[in-house]
Backbone as numpy.savetxt, mean C-alpha at the origin, in Angstrom:
# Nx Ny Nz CAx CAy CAz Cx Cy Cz
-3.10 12.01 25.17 -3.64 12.73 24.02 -5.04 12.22 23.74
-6.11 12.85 23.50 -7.38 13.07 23.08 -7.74 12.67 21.87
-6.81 13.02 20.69 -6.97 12.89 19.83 -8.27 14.01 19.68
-8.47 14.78 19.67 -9.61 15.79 19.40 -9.14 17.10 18.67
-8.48 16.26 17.67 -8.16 17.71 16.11 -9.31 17.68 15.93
-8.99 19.74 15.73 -10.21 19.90 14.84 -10.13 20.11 13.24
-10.90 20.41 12.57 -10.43 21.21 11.33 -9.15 21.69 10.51
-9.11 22.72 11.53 -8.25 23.86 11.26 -6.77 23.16 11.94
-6.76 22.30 12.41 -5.77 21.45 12.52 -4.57 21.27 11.93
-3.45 21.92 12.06 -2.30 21.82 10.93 -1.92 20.16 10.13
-2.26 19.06 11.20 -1.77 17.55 10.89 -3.17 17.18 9.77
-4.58 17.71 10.60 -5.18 17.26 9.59 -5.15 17.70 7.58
-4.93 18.94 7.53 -4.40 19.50 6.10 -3.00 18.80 5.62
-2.04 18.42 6.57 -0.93 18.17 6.09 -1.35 16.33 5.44
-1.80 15.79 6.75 -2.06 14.01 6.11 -2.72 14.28 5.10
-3.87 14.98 4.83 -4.67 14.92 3.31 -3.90 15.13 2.13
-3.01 16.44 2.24 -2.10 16.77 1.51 -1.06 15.53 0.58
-0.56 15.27 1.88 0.65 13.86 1.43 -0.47 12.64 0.92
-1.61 11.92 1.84 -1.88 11.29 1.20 -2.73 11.49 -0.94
-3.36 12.76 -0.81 -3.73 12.71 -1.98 -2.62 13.22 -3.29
-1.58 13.35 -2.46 -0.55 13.91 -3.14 -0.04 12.76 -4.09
0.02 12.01 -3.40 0.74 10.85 -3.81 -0.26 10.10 -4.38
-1.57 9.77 -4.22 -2.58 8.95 -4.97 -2.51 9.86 -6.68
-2.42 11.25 -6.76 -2.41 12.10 -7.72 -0.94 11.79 -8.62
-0.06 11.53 -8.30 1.36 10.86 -8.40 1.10 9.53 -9.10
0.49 8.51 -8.76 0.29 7.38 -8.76 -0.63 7.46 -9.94
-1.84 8.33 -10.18 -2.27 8.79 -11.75 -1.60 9.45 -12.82
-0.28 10.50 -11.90 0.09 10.57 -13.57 1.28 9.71 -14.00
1.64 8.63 -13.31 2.84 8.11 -13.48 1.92 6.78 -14.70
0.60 6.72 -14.15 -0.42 5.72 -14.63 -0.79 6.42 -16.41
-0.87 7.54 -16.49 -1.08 8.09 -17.89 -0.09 8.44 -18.01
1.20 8.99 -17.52 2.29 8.74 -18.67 2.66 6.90 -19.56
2.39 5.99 -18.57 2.86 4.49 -19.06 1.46 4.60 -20.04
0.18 5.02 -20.03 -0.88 4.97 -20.73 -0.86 5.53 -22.49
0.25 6.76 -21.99 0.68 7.14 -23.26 2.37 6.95 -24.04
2.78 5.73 -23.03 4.04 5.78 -23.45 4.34 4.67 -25.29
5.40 4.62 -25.81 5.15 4.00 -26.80 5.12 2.25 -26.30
5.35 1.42 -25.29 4.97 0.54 -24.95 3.78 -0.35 -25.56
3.79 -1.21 -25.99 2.91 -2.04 -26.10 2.15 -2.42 -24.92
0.66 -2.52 -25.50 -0.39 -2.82 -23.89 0.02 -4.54 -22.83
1.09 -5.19 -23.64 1.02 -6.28 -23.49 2.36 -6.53 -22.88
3.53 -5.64 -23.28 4.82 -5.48 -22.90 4.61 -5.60 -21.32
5.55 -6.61 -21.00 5.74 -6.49 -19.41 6.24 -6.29 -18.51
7.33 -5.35 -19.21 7.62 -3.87 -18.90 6.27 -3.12 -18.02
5.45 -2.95 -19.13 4.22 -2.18 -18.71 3.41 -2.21 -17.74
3.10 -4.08 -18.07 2.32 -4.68 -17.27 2.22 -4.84 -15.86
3.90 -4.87 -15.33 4.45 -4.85 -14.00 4.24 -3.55 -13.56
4.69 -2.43 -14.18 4.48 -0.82 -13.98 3.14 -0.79 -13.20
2.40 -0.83 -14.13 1.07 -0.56 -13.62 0.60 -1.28 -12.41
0.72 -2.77 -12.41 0.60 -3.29 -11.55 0.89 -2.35 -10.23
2.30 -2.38 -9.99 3.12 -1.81 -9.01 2.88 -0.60 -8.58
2.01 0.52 -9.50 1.69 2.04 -9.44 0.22 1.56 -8.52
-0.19 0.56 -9.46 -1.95 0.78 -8.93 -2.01 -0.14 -7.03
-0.63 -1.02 -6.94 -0.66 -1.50 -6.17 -0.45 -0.59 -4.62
0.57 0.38 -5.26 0.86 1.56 -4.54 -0.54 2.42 -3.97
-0.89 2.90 -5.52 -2.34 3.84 -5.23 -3.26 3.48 -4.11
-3.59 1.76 -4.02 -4.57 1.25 -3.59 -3.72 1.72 -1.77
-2.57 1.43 -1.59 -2.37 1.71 0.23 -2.71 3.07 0.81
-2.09 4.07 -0.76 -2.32 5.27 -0.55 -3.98 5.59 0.12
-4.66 4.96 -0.59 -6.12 5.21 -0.54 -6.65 4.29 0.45
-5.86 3.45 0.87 -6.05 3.01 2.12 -6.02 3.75 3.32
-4.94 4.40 3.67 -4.43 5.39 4.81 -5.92 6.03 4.56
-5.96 6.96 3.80 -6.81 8.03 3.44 -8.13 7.46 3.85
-9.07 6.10 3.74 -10.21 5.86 3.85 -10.27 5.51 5.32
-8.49 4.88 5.76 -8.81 4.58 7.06 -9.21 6.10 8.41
-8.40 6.57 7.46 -8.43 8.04 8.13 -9.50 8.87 8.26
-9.50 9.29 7.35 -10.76 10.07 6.84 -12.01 9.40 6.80
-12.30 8.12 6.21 -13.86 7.78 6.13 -14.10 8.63 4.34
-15.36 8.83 4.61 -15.67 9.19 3.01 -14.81 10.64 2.48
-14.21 9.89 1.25 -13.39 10.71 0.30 -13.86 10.64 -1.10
-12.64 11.51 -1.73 -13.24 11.56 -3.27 -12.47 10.09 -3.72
-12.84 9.62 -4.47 -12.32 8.63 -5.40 -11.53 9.40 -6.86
-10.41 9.40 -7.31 -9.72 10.50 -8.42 -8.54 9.37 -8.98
-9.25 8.80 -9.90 -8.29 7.88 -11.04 -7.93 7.99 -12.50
-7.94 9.63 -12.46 -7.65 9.95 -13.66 -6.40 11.09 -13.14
-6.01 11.11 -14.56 -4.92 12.59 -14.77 -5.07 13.35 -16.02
-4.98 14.54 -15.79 -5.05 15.36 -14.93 -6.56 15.59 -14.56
-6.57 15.81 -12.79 -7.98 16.47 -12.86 -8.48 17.83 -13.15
-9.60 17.84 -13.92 -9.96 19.42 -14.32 -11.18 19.42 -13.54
-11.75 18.98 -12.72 -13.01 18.90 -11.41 -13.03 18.70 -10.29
-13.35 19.49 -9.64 -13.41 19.06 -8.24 -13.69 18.02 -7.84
-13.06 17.16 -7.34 -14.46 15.67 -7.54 -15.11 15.14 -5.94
-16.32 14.68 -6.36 -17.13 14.83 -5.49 -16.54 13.56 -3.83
-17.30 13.86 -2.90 -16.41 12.93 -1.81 -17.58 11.23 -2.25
-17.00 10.11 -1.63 -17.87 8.84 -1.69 -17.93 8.37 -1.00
-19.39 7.77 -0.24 -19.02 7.04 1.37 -18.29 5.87 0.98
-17.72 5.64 2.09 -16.68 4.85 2.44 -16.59 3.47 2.63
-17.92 2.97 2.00 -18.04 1.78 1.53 -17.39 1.80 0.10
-17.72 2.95 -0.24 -17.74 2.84 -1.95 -16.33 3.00 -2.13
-15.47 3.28 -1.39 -14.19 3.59 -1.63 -13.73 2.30 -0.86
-14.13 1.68 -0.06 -13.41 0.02 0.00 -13.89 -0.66 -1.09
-14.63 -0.34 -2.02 -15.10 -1.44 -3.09 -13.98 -1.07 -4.12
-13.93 0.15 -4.11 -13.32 0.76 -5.20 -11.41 0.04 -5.43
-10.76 -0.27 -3.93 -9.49 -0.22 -3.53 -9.48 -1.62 -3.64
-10.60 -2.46 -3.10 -10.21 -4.39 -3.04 -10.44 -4.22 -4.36
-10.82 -3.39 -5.39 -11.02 -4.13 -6.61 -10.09 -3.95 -7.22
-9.35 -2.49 -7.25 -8.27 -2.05 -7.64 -7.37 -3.42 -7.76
-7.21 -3.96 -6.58 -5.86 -4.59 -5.09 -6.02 -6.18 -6.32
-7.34 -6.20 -6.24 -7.27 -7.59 -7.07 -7.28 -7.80 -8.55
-7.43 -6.60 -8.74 -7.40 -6.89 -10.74 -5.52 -6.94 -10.48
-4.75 -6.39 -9.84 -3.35 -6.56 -10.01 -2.20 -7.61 -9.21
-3.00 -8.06 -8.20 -2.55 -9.10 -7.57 -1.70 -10.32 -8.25
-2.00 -11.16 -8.97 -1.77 -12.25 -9.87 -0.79 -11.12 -10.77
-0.69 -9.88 -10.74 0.68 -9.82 -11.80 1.42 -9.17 -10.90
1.46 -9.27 -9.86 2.91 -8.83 -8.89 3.77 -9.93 -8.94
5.06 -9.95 -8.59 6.01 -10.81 -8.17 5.84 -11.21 -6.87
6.27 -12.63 -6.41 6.39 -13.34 -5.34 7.43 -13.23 -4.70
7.78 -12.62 -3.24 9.23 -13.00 -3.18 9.64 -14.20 -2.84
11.08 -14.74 -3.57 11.38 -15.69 -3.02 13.44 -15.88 -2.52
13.32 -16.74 -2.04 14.96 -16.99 -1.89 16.20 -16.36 -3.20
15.85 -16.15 -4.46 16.00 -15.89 -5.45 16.48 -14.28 -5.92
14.77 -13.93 -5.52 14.59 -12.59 -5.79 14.28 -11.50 -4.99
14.87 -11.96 -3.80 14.94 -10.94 -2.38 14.83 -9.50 -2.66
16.01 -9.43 -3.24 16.99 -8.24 -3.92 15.92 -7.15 -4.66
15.33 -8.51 -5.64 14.83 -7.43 -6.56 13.20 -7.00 -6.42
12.73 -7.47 -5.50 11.47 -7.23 -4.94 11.37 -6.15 -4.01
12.42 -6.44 -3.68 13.32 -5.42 -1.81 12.34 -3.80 -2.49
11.55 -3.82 -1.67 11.02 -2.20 -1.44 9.48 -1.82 -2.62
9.51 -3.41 -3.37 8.67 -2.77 -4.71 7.63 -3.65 -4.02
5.93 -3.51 -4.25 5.11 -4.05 -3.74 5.07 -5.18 -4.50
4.42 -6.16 -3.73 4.67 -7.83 -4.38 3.48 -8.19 -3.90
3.02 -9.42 -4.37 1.47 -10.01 -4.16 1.34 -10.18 -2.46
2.21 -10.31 -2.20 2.12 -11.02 0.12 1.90 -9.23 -0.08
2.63 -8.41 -0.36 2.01 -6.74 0.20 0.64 -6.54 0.06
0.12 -7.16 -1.48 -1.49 -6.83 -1.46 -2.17 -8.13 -0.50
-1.61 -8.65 -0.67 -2.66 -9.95 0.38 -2.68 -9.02 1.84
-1.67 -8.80 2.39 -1.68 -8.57 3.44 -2.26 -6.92 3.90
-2.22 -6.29 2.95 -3.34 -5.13 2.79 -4.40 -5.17 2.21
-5.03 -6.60 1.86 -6.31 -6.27 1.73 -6.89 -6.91 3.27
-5.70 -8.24 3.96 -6.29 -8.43 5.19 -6.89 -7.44 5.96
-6.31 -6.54 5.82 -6.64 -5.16 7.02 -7.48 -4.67 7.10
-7.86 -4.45 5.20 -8.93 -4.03 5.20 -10.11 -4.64 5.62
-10.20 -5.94 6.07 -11.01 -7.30 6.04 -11.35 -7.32 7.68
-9.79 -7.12 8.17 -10.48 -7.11 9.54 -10.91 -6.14 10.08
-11.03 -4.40 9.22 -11.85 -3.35 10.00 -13.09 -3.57 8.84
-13.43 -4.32 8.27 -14.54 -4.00 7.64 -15.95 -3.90 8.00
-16.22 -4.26 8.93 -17.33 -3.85 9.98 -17.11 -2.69 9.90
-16.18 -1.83 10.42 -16.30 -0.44 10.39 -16.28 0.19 9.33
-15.75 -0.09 7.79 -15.53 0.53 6.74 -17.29 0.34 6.16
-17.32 -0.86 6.26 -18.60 -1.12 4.89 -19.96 -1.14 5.95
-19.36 -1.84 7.19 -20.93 -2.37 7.76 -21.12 -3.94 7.81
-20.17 -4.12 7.25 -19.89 -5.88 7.03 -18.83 -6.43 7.80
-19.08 -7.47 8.11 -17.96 -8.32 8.76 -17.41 -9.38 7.60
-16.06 -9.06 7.50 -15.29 -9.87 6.47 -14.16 -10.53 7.08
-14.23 -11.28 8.34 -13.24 -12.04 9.14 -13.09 -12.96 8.28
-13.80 -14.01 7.96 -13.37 -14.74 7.18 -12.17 -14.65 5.68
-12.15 -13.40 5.29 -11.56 -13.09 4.31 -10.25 -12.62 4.60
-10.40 -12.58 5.96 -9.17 -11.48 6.90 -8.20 -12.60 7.05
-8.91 -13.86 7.46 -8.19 -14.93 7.95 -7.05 -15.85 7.00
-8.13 -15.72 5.74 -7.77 -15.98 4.66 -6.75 -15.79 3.90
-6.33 -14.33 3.79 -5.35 -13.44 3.36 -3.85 -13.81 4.14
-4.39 -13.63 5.64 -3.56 -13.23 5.86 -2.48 -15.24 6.45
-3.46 -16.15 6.22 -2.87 -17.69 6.12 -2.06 -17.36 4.61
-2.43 -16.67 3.85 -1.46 -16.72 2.62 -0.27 -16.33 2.66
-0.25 -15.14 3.39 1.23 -14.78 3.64 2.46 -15.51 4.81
1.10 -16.25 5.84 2.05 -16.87 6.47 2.49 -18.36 6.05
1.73 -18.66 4.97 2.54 -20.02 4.43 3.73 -19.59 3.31
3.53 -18.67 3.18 4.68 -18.11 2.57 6.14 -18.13 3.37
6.96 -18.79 3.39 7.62 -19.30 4.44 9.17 -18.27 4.08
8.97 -17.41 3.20 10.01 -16.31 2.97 9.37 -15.23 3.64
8.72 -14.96 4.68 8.55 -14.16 5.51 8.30 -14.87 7.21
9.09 -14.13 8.31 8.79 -14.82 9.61 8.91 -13.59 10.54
8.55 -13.93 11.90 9.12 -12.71 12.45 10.50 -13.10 12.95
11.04 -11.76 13.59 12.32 -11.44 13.67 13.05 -12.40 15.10
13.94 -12.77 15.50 13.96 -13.02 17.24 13.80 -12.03 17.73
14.56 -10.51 16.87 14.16 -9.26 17.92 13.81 -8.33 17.11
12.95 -7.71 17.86 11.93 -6.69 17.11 13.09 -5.76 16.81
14.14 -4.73 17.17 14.92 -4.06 17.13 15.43 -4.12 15.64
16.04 -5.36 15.39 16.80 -5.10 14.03 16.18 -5.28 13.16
14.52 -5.29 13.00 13.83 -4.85 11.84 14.12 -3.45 11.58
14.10 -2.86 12.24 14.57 -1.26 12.08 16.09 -1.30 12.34
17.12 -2.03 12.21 18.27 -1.45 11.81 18.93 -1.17 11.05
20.20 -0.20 11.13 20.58 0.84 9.90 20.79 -0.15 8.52
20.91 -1.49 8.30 21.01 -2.53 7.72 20.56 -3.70 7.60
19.34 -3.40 7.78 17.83 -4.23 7.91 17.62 -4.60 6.33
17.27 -4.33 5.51 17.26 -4.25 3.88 16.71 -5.87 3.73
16.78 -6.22 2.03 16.70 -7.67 1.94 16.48 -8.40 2.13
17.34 -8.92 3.42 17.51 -10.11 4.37 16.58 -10.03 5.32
16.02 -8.78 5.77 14.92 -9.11 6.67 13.97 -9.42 6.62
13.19 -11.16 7.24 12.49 -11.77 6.26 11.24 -11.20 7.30
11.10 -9.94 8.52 9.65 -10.10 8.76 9.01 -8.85 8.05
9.57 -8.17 7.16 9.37 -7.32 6.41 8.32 -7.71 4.74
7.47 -7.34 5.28 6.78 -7.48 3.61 7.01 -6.11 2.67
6.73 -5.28 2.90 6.85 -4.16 2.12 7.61 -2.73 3.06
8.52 -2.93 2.38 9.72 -2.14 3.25 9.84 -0.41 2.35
9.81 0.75 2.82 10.10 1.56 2.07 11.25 2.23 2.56
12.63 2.31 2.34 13.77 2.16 2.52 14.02 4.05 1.79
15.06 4.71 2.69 15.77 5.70 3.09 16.95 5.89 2.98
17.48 6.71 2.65 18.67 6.84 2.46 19.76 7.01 3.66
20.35 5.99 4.52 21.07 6.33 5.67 21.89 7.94 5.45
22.85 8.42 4.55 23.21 9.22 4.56 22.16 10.82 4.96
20.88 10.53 4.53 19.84 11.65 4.54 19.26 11.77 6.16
19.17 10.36 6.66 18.83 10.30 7.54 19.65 10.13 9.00
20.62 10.69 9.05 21.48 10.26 10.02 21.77 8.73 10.18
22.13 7.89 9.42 22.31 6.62 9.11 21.05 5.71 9.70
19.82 6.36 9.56 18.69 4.97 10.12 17.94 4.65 9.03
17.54 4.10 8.47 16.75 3.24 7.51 15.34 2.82 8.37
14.51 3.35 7.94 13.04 2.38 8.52 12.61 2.12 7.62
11.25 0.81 7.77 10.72 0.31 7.06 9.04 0.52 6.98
8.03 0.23 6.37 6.82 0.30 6.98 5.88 -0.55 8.13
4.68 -0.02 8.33 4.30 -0.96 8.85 3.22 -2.24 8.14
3.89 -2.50 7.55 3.25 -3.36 6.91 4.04 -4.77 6.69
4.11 -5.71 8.24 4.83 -7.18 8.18 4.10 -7.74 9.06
4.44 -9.10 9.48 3.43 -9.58 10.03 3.65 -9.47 11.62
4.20 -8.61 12.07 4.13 -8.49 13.39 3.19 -7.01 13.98
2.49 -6.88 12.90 1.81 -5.82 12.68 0.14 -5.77 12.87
């Protein structure tokens, strides 16, 4: 394969679709908690947002890796077309996002396997902003190895994540939890899916 979509491309309309679909998702789930009766301080809230904006930022990851210059859209509802931004400006826009919420994600640990299982946690943003770090030559024009290296020593001293002995049963029908080379897992319903469960790609064998 060539990879030589054009335009009119059915995959290219469909990835834009899903990805801005869901960044648009990720704003109004952000102004409903904006207008909910919650206190700004409740941490209830605090985690919410975290976890929405932590989301938004991968969303808009795919999308910048993909695409290159896009619109930037952090409001709800939009009533404007909004304009596209080179694609520096939209990696500034996403590490900044990634780090105003970092420090209020949860850590996983031996503890709280369970309850982290599938929700983004600080090793998910560390390890997605690595990525962004090591294509950043290509995103910004800058080389950010150092920052790449950085990130991603954080998640591996994190000693509640390793890789697997076998690559296989990261993807099996009962992979969940316990699988410690999994950082951010987005989990399926075996019944929907003919009993398989996958996860993302986002662990460190990645």
């Amino acid at each position: 394969h060539h990879h030589t979509y054009t335009p009119d491309h059915s995959n290219v309309n469909d990835v834009w679709q899903w990805g801005f679909g869901a960044i648009n998702s990720c704003n109004r789930i952000l102004y409903n908690i904006g207008n909910s009766t919650l206190a700004p301080t409740d941490p209830i809230r605090v985690n919410a947002i975290a976890e929405v904006k932590a989301m938004r930022g991968l969303f808009y990851f795919y999308m910048m890796d993909i695409y290159g210059n896009i619109p930037i859209v952090d409001t709800f509802p939009v009533l404007d077309l909004p304009h596209t931004k080179q694609r520096a400006e939209v990696f500034s826009f996403i590490e900044k996002d990634l780090k105003s919420v970092v420090d209020l994600l949860p850590v996983k640990n031996a503890n709280n396997a369970t309850l982290t299982y599938a929700h983004p946690t600080k090793a998910m943003v560390h390890a997605l902003l690595a990525k962004m770090y090591i294509n950043s030559k290509v995103y910004t024009g800058v080389d950010r190895n150092t920052d790449a290296i950085r990130y991603c020593d954080s998640v591996i001293t994190n000693r509640n994540y390793s890789l697997d002995a076998s690559y296989a049963t990261v993807f099996a029908p009962d992979n969940g939890p316990a699988t410690a080379e999994t950082i951010f897992a987005i989990p399926y319903d075996p019944l929907q899916l003919d009993g398989q469960q996958q996860v993302s790609s986002l662990y460190p064998g990645n």
